Amino acid sequence: MPAVLETTRATARQLVRSETPARLRLWSALVIVMATVLLAATSLVMARVREQVRVIGREAAPQAVTAADLYVALSDMDAQVTRLLLTGGSDALAGTRVDALGAYRQRSRQADADLQRSLTTASGPAERAVALDLLDGLAVYHQRIGQTRSALDRGGRAATEPGRLPPDALGHYTQATNILHLRLLPDAQRLRDAATARLDRVYAAKRATEATGITLAVLLGGALLALLVLLQRWLTRRFHRTWNPALLAATALGLLLVLGSIIVLTAQAGRLSGARDGDLTPYLSLSRLRAIGYDAAADSSRYLVSANLAVYRDGFTAKAYCLGATDPLAGYRCGPGLAELAGDEALRRWQAYQRDHERVLALADSGRTGAAVDALTGIRRGDAAFDFAYFDAAMGAATDVRRQGFDRAWRDAERVLRGWVALPLVVLALIVLLVAVGVRRRLAEYR
């Protein structure tokens, strides 16, 4: 009987002894498979997020900026044309005439360049069709402006009184500014809306990818760490050893990879979201206000060249209401105003121009058109041209700060993600190596 019991015990020990290497290999294989799955998930998520960050910074955001700049260029282009026509044939205003003509040509080139970029970055046929329609409309606009200037030359530009246009020249100019307001600016707004919608879609897709990545990191990383801890405990119980240093190092590396990927995804998401809310969206809103300011200033000149048409007085009043939006109703109807986006100093400079505008209109209404033109084109402090340039300088500085802030945050987000497509591969190789080192000596005991 004792011999039988001893034989049974020996057989059991042999079975356990033969089973242990298989279980050890199974544990090791499970750890390696889970580490591989975590590597694949982390690398794919990081590659996807990096591509989405690239699209935001190199395609979607520049497309929105181009559409906003196009709207500004078109608004100022017509304002410069109006200033050019306002000077008539006056030798005293020759400097203003040359400056306005140069600014008109520069804004025309800017609009053409923005439209070419819009054609190359359009994300669909609908946007491309709008850009092509804008190119066609812009050609018609320039044709009407050319006809206006030809009518002035035929009527004798030198004899044209500042602030007044011959009827045929006024007719051509009215057609041109109607094309701008009824065709070009609405189409430019459609391009801007499409670019903003694309930006929204890319940001939403990136948020979804980040959420997926964090979820996978928690689930797969947690599973990997659990397997490593369980393997450690099994080895400790089976072989009556203390903790395995190689497996401890592999567990630490797995934990660092999981925490690092979560921190990186969260950090770049915070930077880009903050940059959009704090810089890009205000930039686009400031560009809109700047375009409104140009168009409002043009209304001051249009009022004079149109022989005091009330529609331009009313147009200026409506635009000034949006620019100076301080009450909740104005904010609801027009969006954020100057004080909120550009600061109180920009608002004060705009209010100074408003006072100049009212003085110009008062002079024109009293029949003193020449004095009104002088007040509108003068370059001394207190003259409309000076005060508007002073206001526009504040707007330009504010928009530059916002644009630079977004570009800086985008570059930071790219730097944060740099290397994270390949880094998980390095960590995986180290984990596999450490697991192999950790179990090799235990397996050697069964050879």
Short mmCIF file of N, CA and C in Angstrom, two decimals, residues 267-435:
data_model
loop_
_atom_site.label_atom_id
_atom_site.label_comp_id
_atom_site.label_asym_id
_atom_site.label_seq_id
_atom_site.Cartn_x
_atom_site.Cartn_y
_atom_site.Cartn_z
N ALA A 267 -3.37 66.21 -23.82
CA ALA A 267 -2.62 67.47 -23.91
C ALA A 267 -2.81 68.13 -25.27
N GLN A 268 -2.62 67.37 -26.35
CA GLN A 268 -2.76 67.99 -27.67
C GLN A 268 -4.21 68.39 -27.95
N ALA A 269 -5.16 67.61 -27.42
CA ALA A 269 -6.57 67.98 -27.59
C ALA A 269 -6.87 69.29 -26.89
N GLY A 270 -6.34 69.44 -25.68
CA GLY A 270 -6.57 70.69 -24.95
C GLY A 270 -5.95 71.88 -25.64
N ARG A 271 -4.76 71.70 -26.20
CA ARG A 271 -4.09 72.82 -26.87
C ARG A 271 -4.83 73.25 -28.14
N LEU A 272 -5.23 72.26 -28.94
CA LEU A 272 -5.90 72.62 -30.19
C LEU A 272 -7.31 73.14 -29.94
N SER A 273 -8.02 72.56 -28.99
CA SER A 273 -9.37 73.06 -28.68
C SER A 273 -9.28 74.47 -28.12
N GLY A 274 -8.32 74.70 -27.21
CA GLY A 274 -8.13 76.04 -26.67
C GLY A 274 -7.72 77.03 -27.73
N ALA A 275 -6.88 76.59 -28.68
CA ALA A 275 -6.45 77.48 -29.76
C ALA A 275 -7.62 77.85 -30.66
N ARG A 276 -8.50 76.88 -30.89
CA ARG A 276 -9.65 77.20 -31.74
C ARG A 276 -10.58 78.19 -31.05
N ASP A 277 -10.92 77.89 -29.79
CA ASP A 277 -11.86 78.76 -29.07
C ASP A 277 -11.25 80.11 -28.72
N GLY A 278 -9.94 80.10 -28.39
CA GLY A 278 -9.33 81.34 -27.94
C GLY A 278 -8.64 82.15 -29.01
N ASP A 279 -8.36 81.53 -30.17
CA ASP A 279 -7.61 82.25 -31.21
C ASP A 279 -8.28 82.19 -32.58
N LEU A 280 -8.55 80.98 -33.10
CA LEU A 280 -9.04 80.89 -34.47
C LEU A 280 -10.46 81.45 -34.61
N THR A 281 -11.36 81.07 -33.72
CA THR A 281 -12.73 81.60 -33.81
C THR A 281 -12.74 83.12 -33.63
N PRO A 282 -12.03 83.68 -32.63
CA PRO A 282 -11.95 85.15 -32.56
C PRO A 282 -11.31 85.78 -33.79
N TYR A 283 -10.31 85.09 -34.37
CA TYR A 283 -9.70 85.62 -35.60
C TYR A 283 -10.74 85.75 -36.71
N LEU A 284 -11.53 84.70 -36.91
CA LEU A 284 -12.55 84.74 -37.96
C LEU A 284 -13.59 85.82 -37.67
N SER A 285 -13.96 85.97 -36.40
CA SER A 285 -14.93 87.01 -36.03
C SER A 285 -14.33 88.39 -36.23
N LEU A 286 -13.06 88.56 -35.87
CA LEU A 286 -12.40 89.85 -36.09
C LEU A 286 -12.31 90.19 -37.57
N SER A 287 -12.02 89.18 -38.39
CA SER A 287 -11.98 89.41 -39.84
C SER A 287 -13.34 89.88 -40.36
N ARG A 288 -14.39 89.27 -39.82
CA ARG A 288 -15.74 89.69 -40.22
C ARG A 288 -15.99 91.14 -39.82
N LEU A 289 -15.61 91.50 -38.59
CA LEU A 289 -15.80 92.88 -38.14
C LEU A 289 -14.94 93.85 -38.95
N ARG A 290 -13.74 93.41 -39.30
CA ARG A 290 -12.87 94.29 -40.10
C ARG A 290 -13.49 94.54 -41.48
N ALA A 291 -14.07 93.49 -42.08
CA ALA A 291 -14.74 93.65 -43.38
C ALA A 291 -15.94 94.58 -43.24
N ILE A 292 -16.69 94.43 -42.15
CA ILE A 292 -17.83 95.33 -41.92
C ILE A 292 -17.35 96.77 -41.79
N GLY A 293 -16.21 96.94 -41.11
CA GLY A 293 -15.66 98.29 -40.96
C GLY A 293 -15.29 98.90 -42.30
N TYR A 294 -14.66 98.11 -43.17
CA TYR A 294 -14.32 98.63 -44.51
C TYR A 294 -15.58 99.02 -45.28
N ASP A 295 -16.60 98.17 -45.21
CA ASP A 295 -17.83 98.46 -45.94
C ASP A 295 -18.54 99.67 -45.36
N ALA A 296 -18.48 99.81 -44.04
CA ALA A 296 -19.10 100.99 -43.42
C ALA A 296 -18.37 102.27 -43.84
N ALA A 297 -17.03 102.21 -43.87
CA ALA A 297 -16.27 103.38 -44.32
C ALA A 297 -16.59 103.70 -45.78
N ALA A 298 -16.79 102.66 -46.58
CA ALA A 298 -17.17 102.90 -47.97
C ALA A 298 -18.54 103.56 -48.06
N ASP A 299 -19.45 103.24 -47.14
CA ASP A 299 -20.77 103.89 -47.13
C ASP A 299 -20.65 105.39 -46.93
N SER A 300 -19.66 105.80 -46.14
CA SER A 300 -19.44 107.25 -45.97
C SER A 300 -19.14 107.90 -47.32
N SER A 301 -18.27 107.25 -48.10
CA SER A 301 -17.92 107.79 -49.42
C SER A 301 -19.07 107.62 -50.40
N ARG A 302 -19.76 106.49 -50.33
CA ARG A 302 -20.89 106.27 -51.25
C ARG A 302 -21.98 107.30 -51.05
N TYR A 303 -22.16 107.72 -49.83
CA TYR A 303 -23.18 108.73 -49.54
C TYR A 303 -22.89 110.02 -50.32
N LEU A 304 -21.60 110.36 -50.40
CA LEU A 304 -21.24 111.59 -51.11
C LEU A 304 -21.36 111.42 -52.62
N VAL A 305 -20.78 110.33 -53.17
CA VAL A 305 -20.77 110.20 -54.63
C VAL A 305 -22.17 109.91 -55.18
N SER A 306 -23.07 109.43 -54.34
CA SER A 306 -24.44 109.16 -54.80
C SER A 306 -25.38 110.34 -54.61
N ALA A 307 -24.81 111.50 -54.28
CA ALA A 307 -25.63 112.70 -54.04
C ALA A 307 -26.57 112.48 -52.84
N ASN A 308 -26.00 111.94 -51.76
CA ASN A 308 -26.67 111.83 -50.47
C ASN A 308 -27.85 110.86 -50.46
N LEU A 309 -27.66 109.68 -51.01
CA LEU A 309 -28.71 108.66 -50.94
C LEU A 309 -28.82 108.13 -49.51
N ALA A 310 -30.05 108.11 -48.98
CA ALA A 310 -30.26 107.72 -47.58
C ALA A 310 -29.90 106.26 -47.33
N VAL A 311 -29.94 105.44 -48.38
CA VAL A 311 -29.66 104.02 -48.18
C VAL A 311 -28.25 103.80 -47.64
N TYR A 312 -27.32 104.67 -48.00
CA TYR A 312 -25.95 104.52 -47.52
C TYR A 312 -25.81 105.02 -46.08
N ARG A 313 -26.57 106.05 -45.73
CA ARG A 313 -26.59 106.48 -44.32
C ARG A 313 -27.14 105.35 -43.44
N ASP A 314 -28.23 104.74 -43.89
CA ASP A 314 -28.83 103.64 -43.12
C ASP A 314 -27.90 102.43 -43.06
N GLY A 315 -27.21 102.18 -44.19
CA GLY A 315 -26.27 101.06 -44.20
C GLY A 315 -25.15 101.24 -43.20
N PHE A 316 -24.63 102.46 -43.14
CA PHE A 316 -23.57 102.72 -42.15
C PHE A 316 -24.10 102.54 -40.74
N THR A 317 -25.29 103.02 -40.48
CA THR A 317 -25.85 102.92 -39.13
C THR A 317 -25.99 101.46 -38.70
N ALA A 318 -26.47 100.61 -39.61
CA ALA A 318 -26.63 99.20 -39.28
C ALA A 318 -25.28 98.54 -39.02
N LYS A 319 -24.28 98.86 -39.82
CA LYS A 319 -22.95 98.25 -39.64
C LYS A 319 -22.29 98.76 -38.36
N ALA A 320 -22.46 100.06 -38.08
CA ALA A 320 -21.89 100.61 -36.85
C ALA A 320 -22.52 99.98 -35.62
N TYR A 321 -23.80 99.65 -35.71
CA TYR A 321 -24.49 98.99 -34.60
C TYR A 321 -23.85 97.64 -34.29
N CYS A 322 -23.49 96.90 -35.33
CA CYS A 322 -22.86 95.60 -35.13
C CYS A 322 -21.42 95.74 -34.61
N LEU A 323 -20.71 96.73 -35.15
CA LEU A 323 -19.32 96.91 -34.71
C LEU A 323 -19.24 97.31 -33.24
N GLY A 324 -20.14 98.17 -32.83
CA GLY A 324 -20.11 98.64 -31.45
C GLY A 324 -20.99 97.84 -30.52
N ALA A 325 -21.34 96.59 -30.92
CA ALA A 325 -22.29 95.78 -30.15
C ALA A 325 -21.84 95.64 -28.70
N THR A 326 -22.63 96.23 -27.80
CA THR A 326 -22.33 96.14 -26.37
C THR A 326 -23.52 95.58 -25.59
N ASP A 327 -24.72 95.74 -26.11
CA ASP A 327 -25.88 95.23 -25.40
C ASP A 327 -26.18 93.80 -25.86
N PRO A 328 -26.90 93.01 -25.05
CA PRO A 328 -27.17 91.61 -25.41
C PRO A 328 -27.90 91.44 -26.73
N LEU A 329 -28.82 92.36 -27.06
CA LEU A 329 -29.57 92.24 -28.31
C LEU A 329 -28.64 92.37 -29.51
N ALA A 330 -27.73 93.35 -29.43
CA ALA A 330 -26.77 93.52 -30.53
C ALA A 330 -25.87 92.30 -30.66
N GLY A 331 -25.44 91.76 -29.51
CA GLY A 331 -24.61 90.56 -29.55
C GLY A 331 -25.35 89.38 -30.16
N TYR A 332 -26.65 89.27 -29.87
CA TYR A 332 -27.44 88.18 -30.42
C TYR A 332 -27.61 88.33 -31.93
N ARG A 333 -27.84 89.54 -32.39
CA ARG A 333 -28.09 89.78 -33.81
C ARG A 333 -26.81 89.77 -34.64
N CYS A 334 -25.73 90.28 -34.08
CA CYS A 334 -24.52 90.50 -34.87
C CYS A 334 -23.33 89.66 -34.44
N GLY A 335 -23.40 89.05 -33.28
CA GLY A 335 -22.24 88.34 -32.77
C GLY A 335 -21.39 89.24 -31.89
N PRO A 336 -20.22 88.75 -31.45
CA PRO A 336 -19.36 89.56 -30.57
C PRO A 336 -18.95 90.86 -31.24
N GLY A 337 -18.87 91.92 -30.43
CA GLY A 337 -18.49 93.22 -30.95
C GLY A 337 -17.02 93.53 -30.75
N LEU A 338 -16.65 94.77 -31.07
CA LEU A 338 -15.24 95.16 -31.02
C LEU A 338 -14.66 95.06 -29.62
N ALA A 339 -15.42 95.54 -28.62
CA ALA A 339 -14.89 95.56 -27.25
C ALA A 339 -14.54 94.15 -26.79
N GLU A 340 -15.38 93.18 -27.12
CA GLU A 340 -15.15 91.81 -26.68
C GLU A 340 -13.98 91.15 -27.41
N LEU A 341 -13.83 91.44 -28.70
CA LEU A 341 -12.83 90.75 -29.50
C LEU A 341 -11.51 91.49 -29.62
N ALA A 342 -11.56 92.82 -29.71
CA ALA A 342 -10.34 93.58 -29.96
C ALA A 342 -9.98 94.52 -28.82
N GLY A 343 -10.86 94.67 -27.84
CA GLY A 343 -10.56 95.51 -26.69
C GLY A 343 -11.19 96.89 -26.78
N ASP A 344 -11.17 97.57 -25.65
CA ASP A 344 -11.81 98.89 -25.55
C ASP A 344 -11.11 99.93 -26.43
N GLU A 345 -9.80 99.79 -26.62
CA GLU A 345 -9.07 100.77 -27.43
C GLU A 345 -9.57 100.75 -28.88
N ALA A 346 -9.77 99.56 -29.44
CA ALA A 346 -10.29 99.47 -30.80
C ALA A 346 -11.69 100.07 -30.89
N LEU A 347 -12.50 99.82 -29.87
CA LEU A 347 -13.85 100.40 -29.86
C LEU A 347 -13.79 101.91 -29.81
N ARG A 348 -12.90 102.48 -29.01
CA ARG A 348 -12.78 103.95 -28.94
C ARG A 348 -12.33 104.52 -30.29
N ARG A 349 -11.43 103.83 -30.96
CA ARG A 349 -10.98 104.32 -32.26
C ARG A 349 -12.11 104.27 -33.28
N TRP A 350 -12.93 103.22 -33.22
CA TRP A 350 -14.08 103.17 -34.13
C TRP A 350 -15.07 104.29 -33.81
N GLN A 351 -15.31 104.56 -32.55
CA GLN A 351 -16.23 105.62 -32.17
C GLN A 351 -15.73 106.99 -32.63
N ALA A 352 -14.40 107.14 -32.65
CA ALA A 352 -13.84 108.39 -33.19
C ALA A 352 -14.17 108.51 -34.67
N TYR A 353 -14.06 107.40 -35.41
CA TYR A 353 -14.42 107.45 -36.83
C TYR A 353 -15.92 107.70 -37.00
N GLN A 354 -16.73 107.14 -36.14
CA GLN A 354 -18.18 107.40 -36.21
C GLN A 354 -18.47 108.90 -36.10
N ARG A 355 -17.78 109.56 -35.19
CA ARG A 355 -17.98 111.01 -35.06
C ARG A 355 -17.55 111.74 -36.33
N ASP A 356 -16.44 111.29 -36.92
CA ASP A 356 -16.01 111.88 -38.19
C ASP A 356 -17.08 111.66 -39.26
N HIS A 357 -17.64 110.46 -39.32
CA HIS A 357 -18.68 110.14 -40.30
C HIS A 357 -19.88 111.08 -40.14
N GLU A 358 -20.32 111.30 -38.93
CA GLU A 358 -21.47 112.18 -38.70
C GLU A 358 -21.15 113.61 -39.14
N ARG A 359 -19.92 114.04 -38.90
CA ARG A 359 -19.53 115.40 -39.32
C ARG A 359 -19.51 115.50 -40.84
N VAL A 360 -19.00 114.43 -41.52
CA VAL A 360 -18.98 114.43 -42.98
C VAL A 360 -20.39 114.50 -43.54
N LEU A 361 -21.28 113.72 -42.99
CA LEU A 361 -22.66 113.71 -43.48
C LEU A 361 -23.35 115.03 -43.21
N ALA A 362 -23.04 115.66 -42.08
CA ALA A 362 -23.64 116.96 -41.78
C ALA A 362 -23.18 118.00 -42.79
N LEU A 363 -21.89 117.97 -43.14
CA LEU A 363 -21.38 118.91 -44.15
C LEU A 363 -22.03 118.65 -45.51
N ALA A 364 -22.17 117.38 -45.88
CA ALA A 364 -22.78 117.06 -47.17
C ALA A 364 -24.25 117.48 -47.20
N ASP A 365 -24.96 117.26 -46.11
CA ASP A 365 -26.38 117.62 -46.07
C ASP A 365 -26.59 119.12 -46.12
N SER A 366 -25.59 119.88 -45.68
CA SER A 366 -25.70 121.34 -45.73
C SER A 366 -25.23 121.91 -47.06
N GLY A 367 -24.87 121.03 -48.02
CA GLY A 367 -24.45 121.47 -49.34
C GLY A 367 -22.97 121.74 -49.46
N ARG A 368 -22.21 121.48 -48.42
CA ARG A 368 -20.76 121.76 -48.46
C ARG A 368 -20.01 120.46 -48.80
N THR A 369 -20.21 120.02 -50.04
CA THR A 369 -19.65 118.75 -50.47
C THR A 369 -18.12 118.77 -50.46
N GLY A 370 -17.53 119.87 -50.91
CA GLY A 370 -16.07 119.97 -50.93
C GLY A 370 -15.49 119.83 -49.53
N ALA A 371 -16.09 120.53 -48.56
CA ALA A 371 -15.62 120.42 -47.18
C ALA A 371 -15.82 119.00 -46.64
N ALA A 372 -16.91 118.36 -47.06
CA ALA A 372 -17.17 116.98 -46.63
C ALA A 372 -16.09 116.05 -47.18
N VAL A 373 -15.70 116.24 -48.43
CA VAL A 373 -14.65 115.41 -49.03
C VAL A 373 -13.33 115.65 -48.32
N ASP A 374 -13.03 116.91 -48.02
CA ASP A 374 -11.79 117.20 -47.29
C ASP A 374 -11.77 116.52 -45.92
N ALA A 375 -12.89 116.58 -45.22
CA ALA A 375 -12.97 115.96 -43.89
C ALA A 375 -12.86 114.43 -43.99
N LEU A 376 -13.35 113.87 -45.09
CA LEU A 376 -13.33 112.42 -45.25
C LEU A 376 -11.96 111.91 -45.69
N THR A 377 -11.22 112.70 -46.45
CA THR A 377 -9.94 112.23 -47.00
C THR A 377 -8.73 112.81 -46.29
N GLY A 378 -8.96 113.74 -45.36
CA GLY A 378 -7.83 114.38 -44.68
C GLY A 378 -7.02 113.37 -43.87
N ILE A 379 -5.74 113.68 -43.72
CA ILE A 379 -4.84 112.74 -43.04
C ILE A 379 -4.35 113.30 -41.70
N ARG A 380 -5.00 114.34 -41.22
CA ARG A 380 -4.66 114.86 -39.90
C ARG A 380 -5.51 114.15 -38.85
N ARG A 381 -5.00 114.15 -37.61
CA ARG A 381 -5.79 113.56 -36.53
C ARG A 381 -7.12 114.31 -36.41
N GLY A 382 -8.19 113.56 -36.35
CA GLY A 382 -9.53 114.17 -36.34
C GLY A 382 -10.19 114.11 -37.69
N ASP A 383 -9.40 113.86 -38.76
CA ASP A 383 -10.00 113.63 -40.07
C ASP A 383 -10.39 112.15 -40.19
N ALA A 384 -11.38 111.87 -41.04
CA ALA A 384 -11.92 110.52 -41.13
C ALA A 384 -10.89 109.51 -41.61
N ALA A 385 -10.10 109.85 -42.62
CA ALA A 385 -9.12 108.91 -43.16
C ALA A 385 -8.09 108.53 -42.11
N PHE A 386 -7.64 109.52 -41.34
CA PHE A 386 -6.66 109.24 -40.29
C PHE A 386 -7.26 108.34 -39.22
N ASP A 387 -8.45 108.71 -38.74
CA ASP A 387 -9.06 107.94 -37.66
C ASP A 387 -9.41 106.52 -38.08
N PHE A 388 -9.82 106.35 -39.35
CA PHE A 388 -10.12 104.99 -39.80
C PHE A 388 -8.84 104.17 -39.92
N ALA A 389 -7.77 104.77 -40.42
CA ALA A 389 -6.49 104.05 -40.50
C ALA A 389 -6.01 103.67 -39.10
N TYR A 390 -6.23 104.55 -38.13
CA TYR A 390 -5.86 104.28 -36.75
C TYR A 390 -6.67 103.11 -36.19
N PHE A 391 -7.96 103.09 -36.51
CA PHE A 391 -8.83 101.98 -36.11
C PHE A 391 -8.40 100.68 -36.80
N ASP A 392 -8.11 100.76 -38.08
CA ASP A 392 -7.75 99.56 -38.83
C ASP A 392 -6.43 98.98 -38.35
N ALA A 393 -5.51 99.85 -37.89
CA ALA A 393 -4.25 99.36 -37.35
C ALA A 393 -4.50 98.53 -36.09
N ALA A 394 -5.43 98.97 -35.25
CA ALA A 394 -5.77 98.20 -34.05
C ALA A 394 -6.38 96.86 -34.42
N MET A 395 -7.23 96.85 -35.45
CA MET A 395 -7.84 95.60 -35.89
C MET A 395 -6.79 94.65 -36.47
N GLY A 396 -5.88 95.22 -37.26
CA GLY A 396 -4.84 94.39 -37.84
C GLY A 396 -3.95 93.75 -36.78
N ALA A 397 -3.60 94.54 -35.74
CA ALA A 397 -2.78 93.99 -34.65
C ALA A 397 -3.52 92.89 -33.91
N ALA A 398 -4.81 93.09 -33.66
CA ALA A 398 -5.60 92.08 -32.93
C ALA A 398 -5.71 90.79 -33.74
N THR A 399 -5.96 90.89 -35.03
CA THR A 399 -6.09 89.69 -35.85
C THR A 399 -4.75 88.96 -35.97
N ASP A 400 -3.65 89.72 -36.05
CA ASP A 400 -2.34 89.08 -36.13
C ASP A 400 -2.03 88.28 -34.87
N VAL A 401 -2.38 88.85 -33.72
CA VAL A 401 -2.13 88.15 -32.45
C VAL A 401 -2.91 86.84 -32.41
N ARG A 402 -4.16 86.87 -32.84
CA ARG A 402 -4.99 85.65 -32.84
C ARG A 402 -4.44 84.61 -33.81
N ARG A 403 -4.06 85.04 -34.98
CA ARG A 403 -3.54 84.11 -35.98
C ARG A 403 -2.24 83.47 -35.49
N GLN A 404 -1.35 84.27 -34.93
CA GLN A 404 -0.09 83.74 -34.44
C GLN A 404 -0.31 82.79 -33.26
N GLY A 405 -1.31 83.10 -32.41
CA GLY A 405 -1.61 82.24 -31.28
C GLY A 405 -2.07 80.86 -31.73
N PHE A 406 -2.93 80.82 -32.75
CA PHE A 406 -3.39 79.52 -33.25
C PHE A 406 -2.24 78.75 -33.89
N ASP A 407 -1.43 79.43 -34.71
CA ASP A 407 -0.31 78.75 -35.37
C ASP A 407 0.66 78.17 -34.33
N ARG A 408 0.89 78.93 -33.27
CA ARG A 408 1.81 78.46 -32.22
C ARG A 408 1.24 77.23 -31.51
N ALA A 409 -0.04 77.26 -31.18
CA ALA A 409 -0.66 76.11 -30.50
C ALA A 409 -0.68 74.89 -31.41
N TRP A 410 -0.91 75.09 -32.69
CA TRP A 410 -0.91 73.96 -33.62
C TRP A 410 0.47 73.33 -33.71
N ARG A 411 1.49 74.15 -33.78
CA ARG A 411 2.86 73.60 -33.82
C ARG A 411 3.18 72.86 -32.52
N ASP A 412 2.71 73.36 -31.40
CA ASP A 412 2.91 72.67 -30.12
C ASP A 412 2.23 71.30 -30.13
N ALA A 413 1.01 71.25 -30.67
CA ALA A 413 0.29 69.96 -30.74
C ALA A 413 1.04 68.97 -31.62
N GLU A 414 1.60 69.44 -32.73
CA GLU A 414 2.39 68.55 -33.58
C GLU A 414 3.63 68.04 -32.85
N ARG A 415 4.27 68.92 -32.08
CA ARG A 415 5.46 68.49 -31.34
C ARG A 415 5.10 67.45 -30.27
N VAL A 416 3.97 67.63 -29.62
CA VAL A 416 3.54 66.68 -28.59
C VAL A 416 3.35 65.29 -29.19
N LEU A 417 2.83 65.22 -30.40
CA LEU A 417 2.55 63.93 -31.03
C LEU A 417 3.77 63.31 -31.71
N ARG A 418 4.83 64.09 -31.85
CA ARG A 418 5.99 63.62 -32.61
C ARG A 418 6.59 62.36 -31.95
N GLY A 419 6.80 61.33 -32.76
CA GLY A 419 7.41 60.11 -32.27
C GLY A 419 6.46 59.09 -31.70
N TRP A 420 5.19 59.46 -31.50
CA TRP A 420 4.27 58.55 -30.84
C TRP A 420 3.70 57.48 -31.77
N VAL A 421 4.00 57.55 -33.06
CA VAL A 421 3.62 56.45 -33.94
C VAL A 421 4.61 55.29 -33.80
N ALA A 422 5.89 55.62 -33.62
CA ALA A 422 6.94 54.59 -33.51
C ALA A 422 7.23 54.19 -32.08
N LEU A 423 6.98 55.10 -31.13
CA LEU A 423 7.33 54.81 -29.73
C LEU A 423 6.67 53.53 -29.20
N PRO A 424 5.39 53.27 -29.46
CA PRO A 424 4.79 52.02 -28.96
C PRO A 424 5.52 50.76 -29.46
N LEU A 425 6.08 50.81 -30.67
CA LEU A 425 6.82 49.67 -31.20
C LEU A 425 8.06 49.39 -30.35
N VAL A 426 8.76 50.45 -29.96
CA VAL A 426 9.94 50.31 -29.11
C VAL A 426 9.54 49.72 -27.75
N VAL A 427 8.44 50.25 -27.18
CA VAL A 427 8.00 49.76 -25.87
C VAL A 427 7.59 48.29 -25.97
N LEU A 428 6.90 47.91 -27.06
CA LEU A 428 6.50 46.52 -27.25
C LEU A 428 7.72 45.61 -27.30
N ALA A 429 8.73 46.01 -28.05
CA ALA A 429 9.94 45.18 -28.16
C ALA A 429 10.58 44.99 -26.79
N LEU A 430 10.61 46.05 -25.99
CA LEU A 430 11.19 45.95 -24.66
C LEU A 430 10.36 45.04 -23.76
N ILE A 431 9.02 45.16 -23.85
CA ILE A 431 8.16 44.31 -23.02
C ILE A 431 8.34 42.85 -23.39
N VAL A 432 8.36 42.54 -24.68
CA VAL A 432 8.56 41.15 -25.12
C VAL A 432 9.91 40.63 -24.65
N LEU A 433 10.94 41.46 -24.78
CA LEU A 433 12.27 41.05 -24.35
C LEU A 433 12.30 40.79 -22.84
N LEU A 434 11.69 41.68 -22.08
CA LEU A 434 11.69 41.53 -20.62
C LEU A 434 10.88 40.31 -20.18
N VAL A 435 9.76 40.05 -20.84
CA VAL A 435 8.97 38.86 -20.51
C VAL A 435 9.78 37.60 -20.81
#
